[in-house]
PDB file of C-alpha atoms in Angstrom:
ATOM      1  CA  MET Z   1      99.266  18.643  18.255  1.00 48.00           C
ATOM      2  CA  GLN Z   2      96.314  16.400  17.378  1.00 48.00           C
ATOM      3  CA  ARG Z   3      94.124  19.448  16.831  1.00 46.00           C
ATOM      4  CA  MET Z   4      96.734  20.957  14.504  1.00 46.00           C
ATOM      5  CA  ARG Z   5      96.866  17.750  12.418  1.00 48.00           C
ATOM      6  CA  ARG Z   6      93.064  17.610  12.298  1.00 44.00           C
ATOM      7  CA  THR Z   7      93.003  21.250  11.184  1.00 43.00           C
ATOM      8  CA  ARG Z   8      95.618  20.545   8.484  1.00 49.00           C
ATOM      9  CA  GLY Z   9      93.580  17.573   7.255  1.00 49.00           C
ATOM     10  CA  ALA Z  10      90.406  19.646   7.083  1.00 42.00           C
ATOM     11  CA  ALA Z  11      92.275  22.447   5.327  1.00 43.00           C
ATOM     12  CA  PHE Z  12      93.629  19.974   2.773  1.00 45.00           C
ATOM     13  CA  LEU Z  13      90.161  18.638   1.974  1.00 44.00           C
ATOM     14  CA  ALA Z  14      88.758  22.155   1.722  1.00 41.00           C
ATOM     15  CA  LEU Z  15      91.588  23.079  -0.636  1.00 42.00           C
ATOM     16  CA  VAL Z  16      90.974  20.011  -2.818  1.00 43.00           C
ATOM     17  CA  LEU Z  17      87.301  20.890  -3.017  1.00 44.00           C
ATOM     18  CA  ALA Z  18      88.028  24.527  -3.841  1.00 44.00           C
ATOM     19  CA  VAL Z  19      90.490  23.562  -6.558  1.00 43.00           C
ATOM     20  CA  ALA Z  20      88.122  20.954  -7.984  1.00 47.00           C
ATOM     21  CA  LEU Z  21      85.291  23.431  -8.213  1.00 46.00           C
ATOM     22  CA  GLY Z  22      87.524  26.196  -9.516  1.00 46.00           C
ATOM     23  CA  GLY Z  23      86.130  28.419  -6.765  1.00 39.00           C
ATOM     24  CA  ALA Z  24      89.199  30.563  -6.383  1.00 32.00           C
ATOM     25  CA  ALA Z  25      90.648  29.850  -9.808  1.00 35.00           C
ATOM     26  CA  CYS Z  26      90.567  32.216 -12.707  1.00 31.00           C
ATOM     27  CA  ASP Z  27      90.376  31.670 -16.435  1.00 32.00           C
ATOM     28  CA  SER Z  28      93.735  30.501 -17.728  1.00 34.00           C
ATOM     29  CA  GLY Z  29      93.100  32.358 -20.963  1.00 35.00           C
ATOM     30  CA  LYS Z  30      93.583  29.179 -23.013  1.00 37.00           C
ATOM     31  CA  LYS Z  31      90.679  27.972 -25.083  1.00 41.00           C
ATOM     32  CA  ASP Z  32      90.031  24.352 -25.913  1.00 46.00           C
ATOM     33  CA  GLY Z  33      89.517  24.325 -29.649  1.00 40.00           C
ATOM     34  CA  GLY Z  34      87.660  21.002 -29.571  1.00 41.00           C
ATOM     35  CA  GLY Z  35      85.246  21.972 -26.794  1.00 47.00           C
ATOM     36  CA  GLU Z  36      81.589  22.620 -27.439  1.00 46.00           C
ATOM     37  CA  LYS Z  37      80.149  25.998 -26.695  1.00 45.00           C
ATOM     38  CA  GLY Z  38      77.007  24.694 -24.998  1.00 46.00           C
ATOM     39  CA  GLY Z  39      75.803  28.290 -25.026  1.00 54.00           C
ATOM     40  CA  GLY Z  40      77.675  31.251 -23.615  1.00 72.00           C
ATOM     41  CA  GLU Z  41      81.466  31.072 -23.729  1.00 88.00           C
ATOM     42  CA  LYS Z  42      83.798  28.340 -24.869  1.00 92.00           C
ATOM     43  CA  ARG Z  43      85.178  26.040 -22.202  1.00 95.00           C
ATOM     44  CA  PRO Z  44      88.795  26.870 -21.298  1.00 96.00           C
ATOM     45  CA  ALA Z  45      91.319  24.025 -21.555  1.00 96.00           C
ATOM     46  CA  ALA Z  46      92.069  24.447 -17.858  1.00 95.00           C
ATOM     47  CA  VAL Z  47      90.894  26.451 -14.865  1.00 92.00           C
ATOM     48  CA  GLY Z  48      93.621  27.179 -12.343  1.00 90.00           C
ATOM     49  CA  GLY Z  49      95.720  24.406 -13.879  1.00 91.00           C
ATOM     50  CA  ILE Z  50      92.879  21.854 -13.610  1.00 93.00           C
ATOM     51  CA  PRO Z  51      91.895  20.290 -16.960  1.00 95.00           C
ATOM     52  CA  THR Z  52      88.262  20.862 -17.916  1.00 96.00           C
ATOM     53  CA  ALA Z  53      87.993  18.137 -20.570  1.00 97.00           C
ATOM     54  CA  ALA Z  54      85.708  15.206 -19.807  1.00 97.00           C
ATOM     55  CA  GLY Z  55      87.490  12.249 -18.222  1.00 97.00           C
ATOM     56  CA  THR Z  56      89.658  11.460 -15.210  1.00 98.00           C
ATOM     57  CA  HIS Z  57      92.729  13.583 -14.594  1.00 98.00           C
ATOM     58  CA  LYS Z  58      95.586  12.933 -12.151  1.00 97.00           C
ATOM     59  CA  GLN Z  59      96.516  16.133 -10.347  1.00 97.00           C
ATOM     60  CA  LYS Z  60      99.183  17.232  -7.872  1.00 94.00           C
ATOM     61  CA  LEU Z  61      98.583  19.686  -5.058  1.00 91.00           C
ATOM     62  CA  ASP Z  62     101.331  21.534  -3.176  1.00 89.00           C
ATOM     63  CA  VAL Z  63     100.387  21.502   0.510  1.00 84.00           C
ATOM     64  CA  GLY Z  64     103.397  23.401   1.835  1.00 83.00           C
ATOM     65  CA  THR Z  65     105.090  20.329   3.329  1.00 78.00           C
ATOM     66  CA  PHE Z  66     107.580  17.759   2.117  1.00 79.00           C
ATOM     67  CA  GLY Z  67     106.397  16.406  -1.234  1.00 79.00           C
ATOM     68  CA  HIS Z  68     102.910  16.994  -2.546  1.00 87.00           C
ATOM     69  CA  ARG Z  69      99.509  15.334  -2.515  1.00 90.00           C
ATOM     70  CA  GLU Z  70      97.880  13.699  -5.515  1.00 94.00           C
ATOM     71  CA  TYR Z  71      94.253  13.214  -6.411  1.00 97.00           C
ATOM     72  CA  LEU Z  72      92.150  12.039  -9.309  1.00 98.00           C
ATOM     73  CA  LEU Z  73      89.444  14.354 -10.605  1.00 98.00           C
ATOM     74  CA  HIS Z  74      86.701  12.929 -12.784  1.00 98.00           C
ATOM     75  CA  MET Z  75      85.115  15.627 -14.947  1.00 98.00           C
ATOM     76  CA  PRO Z  76      81.783  14.432 -16.374  1.00 98.00           C
ATOM     77  CA  ALA Z  77      80.904  15.273 -19.972  1.00 97.00           C
ATOM     78  CA  LYS Z  78      77.756  17.065 -18.727  1.00 95.00           C
ATOM     79  CA  VAL Z  79      79.986  19.653 -17.066  1.00 96.00           C
ATOM     80  CA  ALA Z  80      82.687  19.792 -19.755  1.00 96.00           C
ATOM     81  CA  LYS Z  81      80.127  20.276 -22.536  1.00 95.00           C
ATOM     82  CA  GLY Z  82      77.788  22.469 -20.500  1.00 95.00           C
ATOM     83  CA  LYS Z  83      77.547  26.255 -20.353  1.00 95.00           C
ATOM     84  CA  TRP Z  84      80.606  28.204 -19.226  1.00 95.00           C
ATOM     85  CA  LYS Z  85      80.746  31.770 -17.956  1.00 94.00           C
ATOM     86  CA  GLY Z  86      83.820  33.691 -16.857  1.00 92.00           C
ATOM     87  CA  GLY Z  87      86.025  30.626 -17.342  1.00 92.00           C
ATOM     88  CA  LYS Z  88      83.913  28.517 -14.944  1.00 93.00           C
ATOM     89  CA  PRO Z  89      80.848  26.305 -15.304  1.00 95.00           C
ATOM     90  CA  ALA Z  90      77.747  28.529 -15.410  1.00 95.00           C
ATOM     91  CA  ASP Z  91      76.111  26.148 -12.914  1.00 94.00           C
ATOM     92  CA  PRO Z  92      78.862  25.005 -10.527  1.00 94.00           C
ATOM     93  CA  PRO Z  93      78.595  21.238 -10.145  1.00 96.00           C
ATOM     94  CA  PRO Z  94      78.571  19.495  -6.776  1.00 97.00           C
ATOM     95  CA  ALA Z  95      81.624  17.430  -5.862  1.00 97.00           C
ATOM     96  CA  VAL Z  96      81.893  14.090  -4.103  1.00 98.00           C
ATOM     97  CA  ILE Z  97      85.177  13.500  -2.301  1.00 97.00           C
ATOM     98  CA  ALA Z  98      85.804   9.769  -1.952  1.00 97.00           C
ATOM     99  CA  LEU Z  99      88.359   9.010   0.771  1.00 96.00           C
ATOM    100  CA  HIS Z 100      89.993   5.585   0.543  1.00 94.00           C
ATOM    101  CA  GLY Z 101      90.422   3.290   3.532  1.00 91.00           C
ATOM    102  CA  GLY Z 102      93.701   2.432   5.225  1.00 88.00           C
ATOM    103  CA  LEU Z 103      96.332   0.697   3.094  1.00 91.00           C
ATOM    104  CA  ALA Z 104      94.417   1.634  -0.068  1.00 93.00           C
ATOM    105  CA  ASN Z 105      94.949   4.424  -2.586  1.00 95.00           C
ATOM    106  CA  MET Z 106      93.045   6.742  -4.910  1.00 97.00           C
ATOM    107  CA  GLN Z 107      93.018   4.280  -7.836  1.00 97.00           C
ATOM    108  CA  GLN Z 108      91.592   1.496  -5.683  1.00 96.00           C
ATOM    109  CA  MET Z 109      88.891   3.824  -4.350  1.00 97.00           C
ATOM    110  CA  ARG Z 110      88.001   4.893  -7.869  1.00 98.00           C
ATOM    111  CA  SER Z 111      87.607   1.259  -8.948  1.00 97.00           C
ATOM    112  CA  LEU Z 112      85.733   0.270  -5.791  1.00 97.00           C
ATOM    113  CA  THR Z 113      83.081   3.013  -5.852  1.00 97.00           C
ATOM    114  CA  GLY Z 114      82.129   3.213  -9.501  1.00 96.00           C
ATOM    115  CA  PHE Z 115      81.553   6.948  -8.948  1.00 98.00           C
ATOM    116  CA  ASP Z 116      82.878   7.808 -12.424  1.00 98.00           C
ATOM    117  CA  GLY Z 117      79.814   6.296 -14.100  1.00 97.00           C
ATOM    118  CA  LEU Z 118      77.463   7.866 -11.559  1.00 97.00           C
ATOM    119  CA  SER Z 119      79.267  11.187 -12.043  1.00 98.00           C
ATOM    120  CA  ASP Z 120      78.696  10.949 -15.786  1.00 98.00           C
ATOM    121  CA  ASP Z 121      74.991  10.211 -15.250  1.00 97.00           C
ATOM    122  CA  LYS Z 122      74.327  12.845 -12.569  1.00 97.00           C
ATOM    123  CA  GLY Z 123      76.838  15.574 -13.483  1.00 97.00           C
ATOM    124  CA  PHE Z 124      78.908  15.857 -10.273  1.00 98.00           C
ATOM    125  CA  LEU Z 125      82.697  15.975  -9.951  1.00 98.00           C
ATOM    126  CA  ALA Z 126      84.249  12.874  -8.393  1.00 98.00           C
ATOM    127  CA  VAL Z 127      87.445  13.557  -6.455  1.00 98.00           C
ATOM    128  CA  TYR Z 128      89.683  10.755  -5.169  1.00 98.00           C
ATOM    129  CA  PRO Z 129      92.493  12.146  -2.985  1.00 96.00           C
ATOM    130  CA  ASP Z 130      95.455   9.973  -2.047  1.00 94.00           C
ATOM    131  CA  GLY Z 131      96.426   9.764   1.608  1.00 89.00           C
ATOM    132  CA  PHE Z 132      99.987  10.029   2.825  1.00 83.00           C
ATOM    133  CA  MET Z 133     101.677   6.613   2.726  1.00 84.00           C
ATOM    134  CA  THR Z 134      98.257   4.903   2.313  1.00 83.00           C
ATOM    135  CA  THR Z 135      96.710   6.534   5.388  1.00 82.00           C
ATOM    136  CA  TRP Z 136      95.200   9.837   6.495  1.00 81.00           C
ATOM    137  CA  ASN Z 137      97.252  10.415   9.691  1.00 70.00           C
ATOM    138  CA  ALA Z 138      94.077  10.933  11.670  1.00 68.00           C
ATOM    139  CA  GLY Z 139      92.260   9.534  14.666  1.00 61.00           C
ATOM    140  CA  ALA Z 140      93.282   7.438  17.637  1.00 61.00           C
ATOM    141  CA  ALA Z 141      95.699   5.204  15.710  1.00 60.00           C
ATOM    142  CA  ALA Z 142      97.740   8.221  14.632  1.00 59.00           C
ATOM    143  CA  ALA Z 143      97.757   9.516  18.206  1.00 61.00           C
ATOM    144  CA  ARG Z 144      99.036   6.133  19.476  1.00 64.00           C
ATOM    145  CA  ARG Z 145     101.796   6.101  16.853  1.00 63.00           C
ATOM    146  CA  ARG Z 146     102.865   9.616  17.818  1.00 61.00           C
ATOM    147  CA  SER Z 147     102.822   8.673  21.491  1.00 64.00           C
ATOM    148  CA  ALA Z 148     104.849   5.508  20.864  1.00 63.00           C
ATOM    149  CA  ARG Z 149     107.510   7.435  18.961  1.00 62.00           C
ATOM    150  CA  SER Z 150     107.910   9.965  21.767  1.00 56.00           C
ATOM    151  CA  THR Z 151     108.155   7.386  24.573  1.00 53.00           C
ATOM    152  CA  THR Z 152     111.551   6.829  26.079  1.00 51.00           C
ATOM    153  CA  TRP Z 153     111.823   3.083  26.567  1.00 48.00           C
ATOM    154  CA  GLY Z 154     113.378   1.769  29.764  1.00 49.00           C
ATOM    155  CA  SER Z 155     112.834   4.951  31.816  1.00 44.00           C
TER     156      SER Z 155
END
């Protein structure tokens, strides 16, 4: 059970990264009229439903369970205004995934790290996923909670 949860957590992070980078996404066909060419093609307004305009965008991700997961994606102007090819950045940017601590959330992590400014300077994507109910359901604490729920008291 713990291995399955760990695998689901790793799969979620891999999916966030893939979506953020547009790795499996295709060109939505929409063009952003205000975008700069930067050489090559015009930047699409979105790639796989992810906005490509510079700034921080709140996104939802269906993970196949109850509800959904949310994350913030900071798109630096260097990427948004850079060269685009085939509906994707010509030079795929690196991504930094900033995981918040327990009892925190994506907004607090964004404020705490200051990665948005660094992202703008260095040209990487900053991704701030939100845990489930302010936690990641991982590690020994999660195992103890699961164990405590399954214990029959008084036996």
